[in-house]
Amino acid sequence: MKARYACLAGVLLALDCGSSAAHELAVDFILGGDSNPNRLADVFEVDTEAYTLGRVRFRHESAGTGFHYQIDGRNDLYTRDDEGVTNAANAEEIRLSVIGGFTWAPALAHGPANFTADIFYRRRDAIFVDRITGGVATFSGTMIDNRFDAEEAGFQLSGDVPLSAAANFLFSLRSFDKKYESYVELGLANLDYQQTRVNLGFEKQMGARTRVRTIIGTGTRRYVDRRAREEDGVLLADSDLEFTLFGVTGMLDIQLGDRWNWQVGAEVDQRKDNESGYYDLTEASAFSQLRYRNEHFVNFLFTAAYLNRELDNIDDNAIMTLEEEEKEKDGYRIGTELVRNVTDWLNYDVDLILGLNYESFGHDNLFYNYDRSQFYIGARWRAY
């Protein structure tokens, strides 16, 4: 997979030669504190750790029809202490994302449409800390710290077609391969899979300030070489695990005057396996976002979300923490961020950023009950 996508950035840059479309380079540098980087239970008594976040993005966009791309790299680095395996240094994370494609924007009877074809590559590296033991995960006496390191590559086709002056039809087709670090030789399952999903949606303007969006999606996930299980968890020999996916999303976007915008919505997702239902999962969430902007370059954002994720048959025991990235949880997240652009003070396009986040999740299993708070301050510099 790497060989097929390693030259993506170079190809996109070559396609861009001679283009007059807009470019942007953005660099973020954040300093902060995190009370619980690995989302460990209170019994581990994790101390608040300082962290730095560095992020670099380079993007190119064409107005209307044309090529576009974005290269995005991010590194979250926590300070190391000497208190043992639960220290926050284990939470270091590196992410890389490259996406590029072509947009066609033809003029139709009710306004311009938008059709986009993208290819993408993403990679995530992070040390896996087992929330049952509080330390770097092990299996059969061997460290499996890269258990959930993964890369994915694929494509997406999407469209936004005006049906009238106030209504749009939305669609997308997304397909990708995801590959994990392999520990098959230790006896752990192969987590690699291929997933394809189709979403259909409808968006309508309701009055002067309110817009409604609904999306329905379905898809499949096929594992490369992973067995299904009986209801009691026993592996089914000669089986090939597959999931059927289904989801519904609804959202309201309300403009509250000239400066305030409010978004509120809900989403339900289900997955069903192709055998006993052992891996069946149901996830429901509700979210809200309030944003304020003024003419003095101030941007204020408040977000809140509730999430309930239930694995219908799987107990969150020690073995399954090594085979399932998606853990059961029931709780909420809230966050606020204040951004002040200081271009009027400096000769550069710089944002000053201040933020706070808090999350709290509960579970019948003591080791999946946790609270986490973050605070951060930093700057974002942009060049064009």
Short mmCIF file of C-alpha atoms in Angstrom, two decimals:
data_model
loop_
_atom_site.label_atom_id
_atom_site.label_comp_id
_atom_site.label_asym_id
_atom_site.label_seq_id
_atom_site.Cartn_x
_atom_site.Cartn_y
_atom_site.Cartn_z
CA MET A 1 0.00 0.00 0.00
CA LYS A 2 2.85 2.40 0.78
CA ALA A 3 4.34 1.92 -2.68
CA ARG A 4 1.10 2.87 -4.39
CA TYR A 5 0.68 6.11 -2.45
CA ALA A 6 4.20 7.22 -1.56
CA CYS A 7 4.47 9.49 -4.60
CA LEU A 8 1.03 11.07 -4.15
CA ALA A 9 2.34 14.41 -2.88
CA GLY A 10 4.77 14.73 -5.80
CA VAL A 11 2.07 13.93 -8.36
CA LEU A 12 -0.27 16.54 -6.90
CA LEU A 13 2.46 19.18 -6.89
CA ALA A 14 3.19 18.40 -10.53
CA LEU A 15 -0.47 18.76 -11.46
CA ASP A 16 -0.48 22.11 -9.71
CA CYS A 17 2.39 23.61 -11.75
CA GLY A 18 1.26 26.77 -13.46
CA SER A 19 -1.98 27.01 -11.51
CA SER A 20 -3.12 30.38 -10.22
CA ALA A 21 -5.31 28.90 -7.50
CA ALA A 22 -4.80 29.64 -3.81
CA HIS A 23 -2.18 28.00 -1.62
CA GLU A 24 -1.87 28.09 2.15
CA LEU A 25 0.81 26.94 4.58
CA ALA A 26 -0.27 26.80 8.23
CA VAL A 27 1.90 25.93 11.23
CA ASP A 28 0.46 25.33 14.72
CA PHE A 29 2.43 25.21 17.95
CA ILE A 30 0.51 24.44 21.14
CA LEU A 31 1.56 24.08 24.80
CA GLY A 32 -0.82 22.53 27.28
CA GLY A 33 -1.59 20.20 30.13
CA ASP A 34 -3.49 16.89 30.05
CA SER A 35 -4.82 15.22 33.19
CA ASN A 36 -5.22 11.75 31.65
CA PRO A 37 -3.63 11.25 28.20
CA ASN A 38 -4.31 7.50 28.03
CA ARG A 39 -7.88 7.72 29.39
CA LEU A 40 -7.00 5.50 32.34
CA ALA A 41 -9.33 4.82 35.26
CA ASP A 42 -9.02 6.86 38.46
CA VAL A 43 -7.43 3.88 40.26
CA PHE A 44 -4.17 4.55 38.41
CA GLU A 45 -3.88 8.08 39.87
CA VAL A 46 -2.31 9.60 36.75
CA ASP A 47 -0.75 13.03 37.22
CA THR A 48 -1.40 15.93 34.88
CA GLU A 49 1.30 16.04 32.22
CA ALA A 50 2.55 18.88 30.05
CA TYR A 51 2.45 18.35 26.30
CA THR A 52 3.32 20.07 23.06
CA LEU A 53 1.43 19.81 19.80
CA GLY A 54 3.05 20.62 16.49
CA ARG A 55 1.10 20.62 13.25
CA VAL A 56 1.95 21.60 9.67
CA ARG A 57 -0.58 21.82 6.84
CA PHE A 58 -0.07 22.75 3.22
CA ARG A 59 -3.11 22.98 1.00
CA HIS A 60 -4.05 24.07 -2.48
CA GLU A 61 -7.58 24.90 -3.60
CA SER A 62 -9.04 25.91 -6.93
CA ALA A 63 -12.01 28.22 -7.23
CA GLY A 64 -14.69 26.15 -8.93
CA THR A 65 -13.35 23.45 -11.25
CA GLY A 66 -9.76 22.35 -10.66
CA PHE A 67 -7.27 20.29 -8.68
CA HIS A 68 -6.90 20.43 -4.90
CA TYR A 69 -4.76 18.75 -2.26
CA GLN A 70 -3.78 18.93 1.39
CA ILE A 71 -0.78 17.52 3.26
CA ASP A 72 -1.24 17.45 7.03
CA GLY A 73 1.21 16.25 9.69
CA ARG A 74 0.72 16.35 13.45
CA ASN A 75 2.74 15.27 16.49
CA ASP A 76 1.46 15.22 20.10
CA LEU A 77 4.44 14.84 22.44
CA TYR A 78 4.08 14.39 26.21
CA THR A 79 6.79 14.99 28.79
CA ARG A 80 8.38 11.86 30.24
CA ASP A 81 8.37 11.19 33.97
CA ASP A 82 9.87 8.38 36.05
CA GLU A 83 6.75 7.03 37.71
CA GLY A 84 6.50 3.79 35.71
CA VAL A 85 4.49 2.41 32.84
CA THR A 86 1.47 4.69 33.36
CA ASN A 87 3.45 7.82 32.51
CA ALA A 88 2.03 10.08 29.85
CA ALA A 89 4.99 9.63 27.51
CA ASN A 90 3.20 6.50 26.32
CA ALA A 91 0.52 8.74 24.80
CA GLU A 92 2.76 10.25 22.13
CA GLU A 93 1.00 10.22 18.79
CA ILE A 94 1.99 11.01 15.22
CA ARG A 95 -0.52 11.47 12.39
CA LEU A 96 0.02 12.02 8.67
CA SER A 97 -2.66 12.70 6.08
CA VAL A 98 -2.38 13.32 2.35
CA ILE A 99 -5.46 13.92 0.22
CA GLY A 100 -5.84 15.20 -3.31
CA GLY A 101 -8.20 15.16 -6.22
CA PHE A 102 -10.25 17.06 -8.73
CA THR A 103 -13.47 19.08 -8.39
CA TRP A 104 -15.88 19.74 -11.22
CA ALA A 105 -18.36 22.58 -10.64
CA PRO A 106 -20.80 22.78 -13.57
CA ALA A 107 -23.56 25.39 -13.68
CA LEU A 108 -27.01 23.76 -13.48
CA ALA A 109 -30.50 25.16 -13.66
CA HIS A 110 -30.78 25.84 -9.91
CA GLY A 111 -27.17 26.84 -9.31
CA PRO A 112 -23.65 25.36 -9.45
CA ALA A 113 -23.19 21.70 -8.58
CA ASN A 114 -20.06 20.22 -7.05
CA PHE A 115 -18.59 16.81 -7.96
CA THR A 116 -15.32 15.71 -6.34
CA ALA A 117 -13.02 12.72 -6.78
CA ASP A 118 -10.29 12.25 -4.15
CA ILE A 119 -7.58 9.76 -3.29
CA PHE A 120 -6.10 9.75 0.21
CA TYR A 121 -3.48 8.21 2.47
CA ARG A 122 -3.44 8.38 6.28
CA ARG A 123 -1.14 6.98 8.93
CA ARG A 124 -1.28 6.95 12.73
CA ASP A 125 1.49 5.88 15.12
CA ALA A 126 0.86 5.73 18.87
CA ILE A 127 2.03 3.51 21.72
CA PHE A 128 -0.85 1.30 22.88
CA VAL A 129 -1.51 1.53 26.61
CA ASP A 130 -3.85 -1.16 27.95
CA ARG A 131 -6.57 0.42 30.05
CA ILE A 132 -6.99 -2.79 32.08
CA THR A 133 -3.37 -2.89 33.30
CA GLY A 134 -2.50 0.80 32.94
CA GLY A 135 0.75 -0.09 31.20
CA VAL A 136 2.07 -0.69 27.72
CA ALA A 137 0.07 -3.65 26.40
CA THR A 138 1.62 -7.12 26.40
CA PHE A 139 0.48 -10.51 25.14
CA SER A 140 2.12 -13.84 26.05
CA GLY A 141 4.94 -11.90 27.67
CA THR A 142 5.68 -9.81 24.56
CA MET A 143 5.09 -6.05 24.28
CA ILE A 144 2.53 -5.14 21.62
CA ASP A 145 2.95 -1.38 21.88
CA ASN A 146 2.18 -0.87 18.18
CA ARG A 147 -0.99 -2.96 18.17
CA PHE A 148 -3.22 -0.22 16.74
CA ASP A 149 -0.69 1.59 14.55
CA ALA A 150 -2.37 1.74 11.16
CA GLU A 151 -2.33 3.18 7.68
CA GLU A 152 -5.19 3.51 5.25
CA ALA A 153 -5.42 4.40 1.58
CA GLY A 154 -8.39 4.72 -0.71
CA PHE A 155 -10.66 6.99 -2.68
CA GLN A 156 -13.85 9.00 -2.30
CA LEU A 157 -16.40 10.26 -4.82
CA SER A 158 -18.88 12.89 -3.65
CA GLY A 159 -21.46 15.27 -5.03
CA ASP A 160 -23.65 18.21 -4.04
CA VAL A 161 -26.43 18.80 -6.59
CA PRO A 162 -29.00 21.65 -6.30
CA LEU A 163 -32.57 20.39 -6.72
CA SER A 164 -34.09 23.84 -6.29
CA ALA A 165 -33.06 27.25 -5.02
CA ALA A 166 -33.37 25.93 -1.44
CA ALA A 167 -32.64 22.18 -1.60
CA ASN A 168 -29.61 20.03 -2.44
CA PHE A 169 -29.05 16.31 -2.99
CA LEU A 170 -25.85 14.92 -1.42
CA PHE A 171 -24.04 11.66 -2.09
CA SER A 172 -20.68 10.05 -1.40
CA LEU A 173 -18.91 6.76 -2.05
CA ARG A 174 -15.85 6.01 0.08
CA SER A 175 -13.64 2.93 -0.15
CA PHE A 176 -10.32 2.21 1.56
CA ASP A 177 -7.94 -0.45 2.79
CA LYS A 178 -6.72 -0.26 6.37
CA LYS A 179 -3.63 -2.13 7.54
CA TYR A 180 -2.46 -2.60 11.13
CA GLU A 181 0.80 -3.65 12.68
CA SER A 182 0.75 -7.46 12.57
CA TYR A 183 1.03 -9.65 15.66
CA VAL A 184 -0.39 -12.78 14.06
CA GLU A 185 2.73 -14.73 14.99
CA LEU A 186 1.80 -14.23 18.67
CA GLY A 187 -1.70 -15.57 18.13
CA LEU A 188 -3.56 -12.25 17.91
CA ALA A 189 -6.13 -11.61 15.19
CA ASN A 190 -5.23 -9.91 11.92
CA LEU A 191 -7.09 -6.58 12.04
CA ASP A 192 -6.56 -5.56 8.37
CA TYR A 193 -9.76 -4.84 6.44
CA GLN A 194 -11.32 -3.26 3.37
CA GLN A 195 -14.34 -1.00 3.81
CA THR A 196 -16.79 0.59 1.36
CA ARG A 197 -19.64 2.90 2.33
CA VAL A 198 -22.29 4.85 0.43
CA ASN A 199 -24.06 7.89 1.90
CA LEU A 200 -27.13 9.64 0.50
CA GLY A 201 -28.35 12.93 1.91
CA PHE A 202 -30.71 15.85 1.55
CA GLU A 203 -30.13 19.45 2.59
CA LYS A 204 -32.80 22.15 2.62
CA GLN A 205 -32.97 25.82 3.56
CA MET A 206 -35.85 26.36 6.00
CA GLY A 207 -36.48 30.07 6.14
CA ALA A 208 -33.80 32.72 6.02
CA ARG A 209 -31.51 31.40 8.76
CA THR A 210 -32.03 27.65 9.20
CA ARG A 211 -30.68 24.76 7.15
CA VAL A 212 -31.58 21.07 7.69
CA ARG A 213 -29.41 18.12 6.66
CA THR A 214 -30.19 14.40 6.81
CA ILE A 215 -27.84 11.59 5.70
CA ILE A 216 -28.38 7.83 5.48
CA GLY A 217 -25.44 5.50 4.90
CA THR A 218 -24.71 1.82 4.50
CA GLY A 219 -21.61 -0.20 3.78
CA THR A 220 -19.53 -3.31 4.34
CA ARG A 221 -16.25 -4.09 6.10
CA ARG A 222 -14.42 -7.25 5.04
CA TYR A 223 -11.48 -8.48 7.10
CA VAL A 224 -8.53 -9.89 5.22
CA ASP A 225 -7.93 -12.92 7.44
CA ARG A 226 -9.95 -12.77 10.64
CA ARG A 227 -12.29 -15.34 12.10
CA ALA A 228 -15.83 -14.71 13.33
CA ARG A 229 -16.93 -15.97 16.77
CA GLU A 230 -19.81 -17.82 18.37
CA GLU A 231 -21.98 -15.93 20.86
CA ASP A 232 -19.83 -17.27 23.69
CA GLY A 233 -16.66 -15.92 22.02
CA VAL A 234 -15.33 -19.21 20.62
CA LEU A 235 -13.64 -18.77 17.24
CA LEU A 236 -15.47 -20.17 14.22
CA ALA A 237 -13.01 -22.17 12.14
CA ASP A 238 -12.97 -21.48 8.37
CA SER A 239 -15.09 -18.34 8.80
CA ASP A 240 -14.32 -14.92 7.30
CA LEU A 241 -15.46 -12.01 9.45
CA GLU A 242 -17.51 -9.30 7.76
CA PHE A 243 -19.53 -6.37 9.08
CA THR A 244 -22.60 -4.70 7.61
CA LEU A 245 -22.71 -1.00 8.52
CA PHE A 246 -25.69 1.36 8.73
CA GLY A 247 -26.03 4.92 9.97
CA VAL A 248 -28.40 7.88 10.09
CA THR A 249 -27.46 11.52 10.80
CA GLY A 250 -29.62 14.61 11.22
CA MET A 251 -28.42 18.18 11.74
CA LEU A 252 -29.75 21.72 12.06
CA ASP A 253 -27.60 24.73 11.15
CA ILE A 254 -29.05 27.97 12.52
CA GLN A 255 -27.65 31.44 11.94
CA LEU A 256 -28.35 33.52 15.07
CA GLY A 257 -27.89 37.04 13.81
CA ASP A 258 -24.79 38.20 11.97
CA ARG A 259 -22.19 36.84 14.41
CA TRP A 260 -23.55 33.68 16.00
CA ASN A 261 -24.03 30.25 14.42
CA TRP A 262 -25.47 27.17 16.15
CA GLN A 263 -25.32 23.59 14.91
CA VAL A 264 -27.11 20.73 16.65
CA GLY A 265 -27.58 17.14 15.56
CA ALA A 266 -27.79 13.45 16.35
CA GLU A 267 -26.38 10.27 14.84
CA VAL A 268 -27.04 6.53 15.19
CA ASP A 269 -24.66 3.88 13.79
CA GLN A 270 -24.95 0.11 13.84
CA ARG A 271 -22.71 -2.74 12.73
CA LYS A 272 -23.74 -6.37 12.38
CA ASP A 273 -21.38 -9.27 11.84
CA ASN A 274 -22.07 -12.05 9.33
CA GLU A 275 -22.26 -14.91 11.83
CA SER A 276 -23.54 -15.06 15.43
CA GLY A 277 -23.69 -11.33 16.11
CA TYR A 278 -20.84 -11.48 18.61
CA TYR A 279 -19.28 -8.28 17.23
CA ASP A 280 -22.55 -6.33 16.86
CA LEU A 281 -22.26 -2.72 17.97
CA THR A 282 -24.69 0.19 18.41
CA GLU A 283 -23.55 3.78 18.82
CA ALA A 284 -25.73 6.84 19.42
CA SER A 285 -24.52 10.40 19.79
CA ALA A 286 -25.82 13.94 20.05
CA PHE A 287 -23.74 17.04 19.43
CA SER A 288 -23.95 20.81 19.51
CA GLN A 289 -21.62 23.59 18.38
CA LEU A 290 -21.95 27.32 19.03
CA ARG A 291 -19.66 29.71 17.16
CA TYR A 292 -19.16 33.48 17.41
CA ARG A 293 -17.20 35.72 15.04
CA ASN A 294 -16.84 39.48 15.01
CA GLU A 295 -15.17 42.13 12.91
CA HIS A 296 -12.23 42.33 15.32
CA PHE A 297 -10.87 38.90 14.28
CA VAL A 298 -12.25 37.10 17.36
CA ASN A 299 -13.56 33.55 16.93
CA PHE A 300 -15.19 31.77 19.89
CA LEU A 301 -16.26 28.11 19.72
CA PHE A 302 -18.15 25.98 22.25
CA THR A 303 -18.82 22.28 21.60
CA ALA A 304 -20.69 19.62 23.53
CA ALA A 305 -21.34 15.97 22.67
CA TYR A 306 -22.92 12.91 24.27
CA LEU A 307 -21.88 9.40 23.20
CA ASN A 308 -23.22 5.96 24.04
CA ARG A 309 -21.42 2.98 22.46
CA GLU A 310 -22.51 -0.56 23.27
CA LEU A 311 -20.92 -3.80 22.10
CA ASP A 312 -23.97 -6.04 22.21
CA ASN A 313 -22.20 -9.27 23.20
CA ILE A 314 -18.56 -8.50 23.96
CA ASP A 315 -17.42 -8.05 27.53
CA ASP A 316 -14.59 -5.53 27.87
CA ASN A 317 -12.17 -8.12 29.17
CA ALA A 318 -8.40 -8.24 28.90
CA ILE A 319 -8.32 -10.20 25.63
CA MET A 320 -10.84 -8.07 23.76
CA THR A 321 -9.02 -4.85 24.61
CA LEU A 322 -6.31 -6.22 22.30
CA GLU A 323 -8.72 -6.97 19.44
CA GLU A 324 -11.16 -4.06 19.44
CA GLU A 325 -10.21 -0.41 18.95
CA GLU A 326 -13.79 0.67 19.70
CA LYS A 327 -14.39 0.44 23.45
CA GLU A 328 -17.76 0.66 25.16
CA LYS A 329 -18.44 4.05 26.68
CA ASP A 330 -21.25 6.26 27.92
CA GLY A 331 -20.59 9.90 28.68
CA TYR A 332 -19.94 13.36 27.33
CA ARG A 333 -17.33 15.82 26.08
CA ILE A 334 -17.36 19.60 26.26
CA GLY A 335 -14.84 22.08 24.95
CA THR A 336 -14.31 25.75 24.33
CA GLU A 337 -11.76 27.60 22.22
CA LEU A 338 -10.99 31.29 21.75
CA VAL A 339 -9.02 32.45 18.72
CA ARG A 340 -7.80 36.00 18.14
CA ASN A 341 -6.21 36.87 14.82
CA VAL A 342 -3.47 39.46 15.42
CA THR A 343 -2.78 40.48 11.83
CA ASP A 344 -3.80 44.00 12.82
CA TRP A 345 -0.98 43.99 15.42
CA LEU A 346 1.71 42.29 13.33
CA ASN A 347 2.80 42.12 9.73
CA TYR A 348 2.01 38.38 9.67
CA ASP A 349 -1.16 36.31 9.62
CA VAL A 350 -1.06 34.83 13.15
CA ASP A 351 -3.82 33.45 15.39
CA LEU A 352 -3.48 33.25 19.16
CA ILE A 353 -5.35 30.23 20.57
CA LEU A 354 -6.65 29.40 24.05
CA GLY A 355 -8.71 26.31 24.82
CA LEU A 356 -10.20 23.98 27.44
CA ASN A 357 -11.60 20.44 27.04
CA TYR A 358 -13.23 18.03 29.46
CA GLU A 359 -14.64 14.52 29.02
CA SER A 360 -16.21 12.05 31.42
CA PHE A 361 -17.22 8.48 30.60
CA GLY A 362 -18.67 5.71 32.70
CA HIS A 363 -18.95 1.94 32.33
CA ASP A 364 -19.91 -1.15 34.34
CA ASN A 365 -16.26 -2.15 34.15
CA LEU A 366 -14.28 -0.03 36.64
CA PHE A 367 -11.33 0.24 34.26
CA TYR A 368 -13.43 2.04 31.63
CA ASN A 369 -14.61 4.79 33.97
CA TYR A 370 -12.45 7.87 33.44
CA ASP A 371 -12.32 11.66 33.43
CA ARG A 372 -9.96 13.79 31.38
CA SER A 373 -9.31 17.52 31.18
CA GLN A 374 -7.03 19.51 28.89
CA PHE A 375 -5.98 23.13 28.70
CA TYR A 376 -3.79 24.67 26.01
CA ILE A 377 -2.44 27.90 24.59
CA GLY A 378 -0.62 28.43 21.35
CA ALA A 379 -0.32 30.12 17.98
CA ARG A 380 -1.07 29.42 14.31
CA TRP A 381 0.94 31.10 11.55
CA ARG A 382 -0.26 31.15 7.96
CA ALA A 383 1.49 32.01 4.70
CA TYR A 384 -0.08 32.25 1.23
#
